[in-house]
Short mmCIF file of C-alpha atoms in Angstrom, two decimals:
data_model
loop_
_atom_site.label_atom_id
_atom_site.label_comp_id
_atom_site.label_asym_id
_atom_site.label_seq_id
_atom_site.Cartn_x
_atom_site.Cartn_y
_atom_site.Cartn_z
CA MET A 257 105.25 112.91 121.67
CA GLU A 258 103.14 109.99 124.14
CA ALA A 259 101.15 106.63 123.20
CA GLY A 260 97.82 107.86 121.18
CA ALA A 261 98.81 111.64 120.73
CA ARG A 262 97.53 111.35 117.31
CA ALA A 263 96.94 109.34 114.05
CA HIS A 264 100.55 109.66 112.58
CA GLY A 265 102.76 110.86 115.31
CA ARG A 266 104.54 108.89 117.18
CA ALA A 267 103.84 105.14 118.01
CA GLY A 268 104.76 105.46 122.11
CA GLY A 269 107.26 106.52 124.75
CA GLY A 270 108.96 103.81 125.71
CA ARG A 271 110.63 100.97 124.41
CA GLN A 272 109.45 98.59 122.69
CA GLU A 273 110.80 95.11 122.62
CA ARG A 274 111.00 92.77 119.72
CA ASP A 275 109.46 89.61 120.38
CA GLY A 276 110.64 85.95 118.57
CA MET A 277 114.10 87.23 117.61
CA GLN A 278 117.03 85.85 118.87
CA GLU A 279 120.95 86.93 119.21
CA GLN A 280 122.75 84.60 117.08
CA ALA A 281 126.42 84.13 117.31
CA PRO A 282 129.01 86.22 115.04
CA ALA A 283 129.21 83.53 111.65
CA ASP A 284 132.25 83.83 110.94
CA GLY A 285 133.61 84.29 114.10
CA ARG A 286 135.53 87.54 114.58
CA GLY A 287 132.98 89.26 115.94
CA ARG A 288 130.72 90.21 113.13
CA ALA A 289 127.21 90.72 114.23
CA GLU A 290 124.57 89.02 112.25
CA PRO A 291 122.02 90.77 110.10
CA GLY A 292 119.57 90.37 112.22
CA LEU A 293 121.61 91.15 115.51
CA ARG A 294 122.92 94.74 113.55
CA ALA A 295 118.56 95.65 112.50
CA ARG A 296 117.94 94.97 116.29
CA LYS A 297 120.41 97.26 117.52
CA LYS A 298 119.11 99.88 114.78
CA GLU A 299 115.67 99.55 115.74
CA ARG A 300 117.19 100.29 120.02
CA THR A 301 119.14 102.99 118.78
CA ARG A 302 115.80 104.91 116.40
CA GLN A 303 113.69 104.25 119.40
CA ALA A 304 115.73 105.65 122.17
CA LEU A 305 116.00 109.00 119.94
CA SER A 306 112.62 108.80 119.64
CA ASP A 307 111.95 108.49 123.14
CA ALA A 308 114.32 111.04 123.91
CA ALA A 309 112.18 113.44 121.72
CA THR A 310 109.15 113.00 123.23
CA GLU A 311 110.25 114.27 126.19
CA LEU A 312 112.36 116.92 124.98
CA PHE A 313 109.16 117.63 123.24
CA ALA A 314 106.48 117.69 126.50
CA ALA A 315 109.05 119.12 128.57
CA ARG A 316 110.00 122.18 126.37
CA GLY A 317 107.98 122.28 123.37
CA PHE A 318 108.54 121.77 120.05
CA GLU A 319 110.26 124.66 118.58
CA ALA A 320 112.68 124.87 122.15
CA VAL A 321 114.71 121.74 121.21
CA THR A 322 117.03 121.30 118.74
CA VAL A 323 118.52 117.84 117.05
CA ALA A 324 121.75 118.56 119.15
CA ASP A 325 119.33 118.86 122.42
CA ILE A 326 117.48 115.06 121.18
CA ALA A 327 121.26 113.51 120.45
CA ALA A 328 122.33 114.74 123.74
CA SER A 329 119.87 113.49 125.78
CA ALA A 330 120.06 109.98 123.40
CA ASP A 331 123.75 110.09 124.64
CA VAL A 332 124.40 109.73 120.44
CA ALA A 333 126.53 112.40 117.63
CA VAL A 334 124.04 114.50 116.51
CA GLY A 335 125.03 112.94 112.96
CA THR A 336 124.00 109.38 114.54
CA VAL A 337 119.98 111.51 114.61
CA PHE A 338 120.60 112.24 110.94
CA ASN A 339 120.90 108.60 110.45
CA TYR A 340 117.39 107.46 111.31
CA PHE A 341 115.30 110.98 110.74
CA ARG A 342 116.32 113.64 107.83
CA SER A 343 114.92 116.77 110.40
CA LYS A 344 113.14 117.23 113.91
CA GLU A 345 110.55 117.48 112.21
CA GLU A 346 110.11 113.59 110.73
CA LEU A 347 110.60 112.58 114.57
CA PHE A 348 107.50 114.52 116.03
CA PHE A 349 105.68 112.61 113.17
CA ASP A 350 107.56 109.66 113.18
CA ARG A 351 104.66 107.61 112.37
CA ALA A 352 103.76 108.83 109.19
CA ASP A 353 105.77 105.84 106.73
CA ALA A 354 104.22 102.89 109.50
CA VAL A 355 100.51 104.96 109.12
CA GLU A 356 101.28 104.47 105.48
CA GLN A 357 102.20 101.49 105.17
CA SER A 358 99.17 100.01 106.96
CA LEU A 359 96.54 102.63 104.27
CA VAL A 360 97.96 100.54 101.43
CA ALA A 361 97.85 97.47 103.36
CA ALA A 362 94.44 97.87 104.34
CA ILE A 363 93.62 98.53 99.90
CA VAL A 364 96.07 95.58 98.70
CA GLU A 365 94.63 93.18 101.61
CA ARG A 366 90.89 94.15 101.82
CA LYS A 367 88.32 91.39 101.94
CA ALA A 368 86.22 89.85 99.20
CA GLY A 369 83.95 92.09 98.06
CA ALA A 370 84.64 95.08 99.89
CA GLY A 371 85.12 98.23 98.02
CA ILE A 372 87.99 101.35 98.62
CA VAL A 373 85.48 103.39 100.33
CA ALA A 374 85.38 100.19 103.47
CA ALA A 375 88.45 99.14 103.33
CA PHE A 376 89.88 102.89 104.18
CA ARG A 377 86.67 103.07 106.39
CA GLU A 378 88.54 100.58 108.60
CA TRP A 379 91.36 102.08 108.45
CA HIS A 380 90.10 105.80 109.32
CA GLU A 381 88.68 104.49 112.02
CA GLY A 382 91.17 102.56 113.53
CA GLU A 383 93.68 105.75 113.33
CA LEU A 384 91.02 108.40 114.87
CA GLU A 385 90.28 105.70 118.03
CA PHE A 386 93.88 105.72 118.35
CA LEU A 387 93.78 109.61 118.19
CA LEU A 388 91.09 109.59 120.68
CA ASP A 389 91.86 106.66 123.40
CA ALA A 390 90.69 109.00 126.43
CA ARG A 391 94.06 107.56 128.49
CA ALA A 392 95.99 110.78 126.54
CA GLU A 393 93.74 112.98 125.98
CA ALA A 394 96.24 115.22 127.37
CA ALA A 395 98.83 114.49 125.57
CA THR A 396 96.54 114.74 122.17
CA ARG A 397 95.52 118.65 124.00
CA ARG A 398 99.90 118.86 123.08
CA TYR A 399 100.59 117.56 119.87
CA PHE A 400 97.41 119.73 118.28
CA ALA A 401 99.20 122.60 120.19
CA ALA A 402 102.50 121.95 118.66
CA ILE A 403 101.42 121.88 115.23
CA ALA A 404 98.93 125.45 115.61
CA ALA A 405 102.08 126.99 117.31
CA SER A 406 104.65 125.72 114.03
CA ARG A 407 104.78 126.38 110.69
CA GLY A 408 107.94 124.18 110.45
CA LEU A 409 104.65 121.29 111.76
CA GLN A 410 102.04 122.28 110.26
CA ALA A 411 103.93 122.35 106.53
CA ALA A 412 104.91 118.33 107.82
CA GLU A 413 101.91 117.74 108.24
CA ARG A 414 101.04 118.99 104.96
CA GLY A 415 103.64 116.69 103.48
CA MET A 416 102.32 113.62 104.69
CA TYR A 417 99.46 114.11 104.41
CA ARG A 418 100.17 114.30 100.33
CA ARG A 419 102.04 111.24 100.72
CA LEU A 420 99.12 109.01 101.99
CA GLN A 421 96.83 110.52 98.99
CA ASP A 422 99.55 109.18 96.84
CA ALA A 423 99.87 106.07 98.39
CA LEU A 424 96.27 105.56 98.33
CA ALA A 425 95.52 106.67 94.77
CA GLY A 426 98.96 104.54 93.96
CA ALA A 427 97.59 101.33 96.04
CA VAL A 428 94.06 101.80 93.27
CA ARG A 429 95.58 102.82 90.28
CA ALA A 430 97.88 99.53 90.94
CA GLU A 431 94.63 97.04 90.40
CA GLY A 432 94.29 98.09 86.98
CA ALA A 433 92.68 101.36 86.77
CA GLY A 434 94.12 102.38 83.80
CA ASP A 435 93.53 106.00 82.64
CA ASP A 436 90.51 106.07 85.57
CA PRO A 437 90.93 109.06 87.05
CA MET A 438 88.60 107.92 90.36
CA PRO A 439 91.94 106.77 91.99
CA ASP A 440 93.19 110.16 92.27
CA LEU A 441 89.92 111.73 92.49
CA LEU A 442 89.15 109.16 95.45
CA ALA A 443 92.13 109.70 97.31
CA ALA A 444 91.57 113.56 97.29
CA VAL A 445 88.25 113.38 98.62
CA LEU A 446 89.21 110.59 101.48
CA LEU A 447 92.24 112.00 102.55
CA ALA A 448 89.97 115.29 103.25
CA LEU A 449 88.06 113.31 105.14
CA HIS A 450 90.17 111.92 106.95
CA ARG A 451 92.88 115.21 107.96
CA THR A 452 88.96 117.43 108.65
CA VAL A 453 87.80 114.68 110.81
CA VAL A 454 91.47 114.68 112.94
CA ASP A 455 91.22 118.54 112.79
CA LEU A 456 88.10 117.97 114.51
CA ALA A 457 89.42 115.26 116.95
CA GLY A 458 91.88 117.80 118.62
CA GLY A 459 88.76 120.12 120.02
CA ASP A 460 85.75 117.73 120.55
CA PRO A 461 86.18 113.25 120.21
CA GLY A 462 82.10 113.34 120.22
CA ARG A 463 82.03 116.14 117.23
CA ALA A 464 84.61 114.10 116.00
CA ARG A 465 83.01 110.31 115.31
CA ARG A 466 79.43 111.98 114.35
CA ALA A 467 81.46 114.08 111.48
CA SER A 468 83.40 111.16 110.21
CA ALA A 469 80.10 108.66 110.31
CA GLY A 470 77.95 111.54 108.76
CA ALA A 471 80.68 111.80 105.96
CA PHE A 472 81.39 108.39 104.73
CA ASP A 473 77.14 108.14 104.72
CA ALA A 474 77.25 111.39 102.12
CA LEU A 475 79.83 109.23 99.33
CA SER A 476 77.46 108.73 97.00
CA ALA A 477 76.23 104.40 95.98
CA SER A 478 79.12 104.94 93.19
CA ALA A 479 82.14 105.93 95.14
CA HIS A 480 80.82 103.45 98.34
CA ALA A 481 80.67 100.33 95.36
CA TYR A 482 84.31 101.89 93.54
CA GLY A 483 86.43 98.24 93.52
CA ALA A 484 84.24 96.04 95.07
CA ASP A 485 84.27 94.03 91.98
CA HIS A 486 88.24 93.55 91.66
CA ALA A 487 88.56 92.81 95.50
CA ALA A 488 85.78 89.97 95.14
CA GLY A 489 87.74 88.39 91.90
CA ALA A 490 91.10 89.19 93.65
CA VAL A 491 91.15 88.69 97.03
CA SER A 492 90.27 85.76 98.98
#
């Protein structure tokens, strides 16, 4: 889907240039590509598949598009698609890995004295604003309509949120919580909050922002304080 279309879907519709990467001559004189060049070629192929899927999903609807259609549009073999994406649903939610990484980074790299809730809120609000970008309103509506019309996408979305919840709990637990159940409980509450607000964003952006602020305000003081001591002692 298009840039700004959703919090966890495709990051953009155009090919993305990689800055600061230079092609180098083959190391062994036999025409074999350097690892950096191979990585760039793989990234270009992945982006071409993403672009092709974006255009086809927008033009025909998710269910009407096949993996073979995407491969043909990108001018690659069907098997090549599966080298990069395990399913058509994974193509639809192709920001999922980057979103998970950014969530973990928000927790691990939070500033000194910040608790888990504050770090999560900063990440959540960034994802919400990405989703609510007014320039992509039509794309956002298509995104929600596509999910509503597809059981496969609904199942994939549930799996994606479960991954995010597990990643968040794991990042919190890694700080030394031991047998404390709070990492799992807090992760479940925060991801439920995030998902509910994202769902609201599909119909009423203003309501989504108000609900987001209200939900964080409703969390207890102890929830807001959780993890602040560790961050102050471990993060500079």
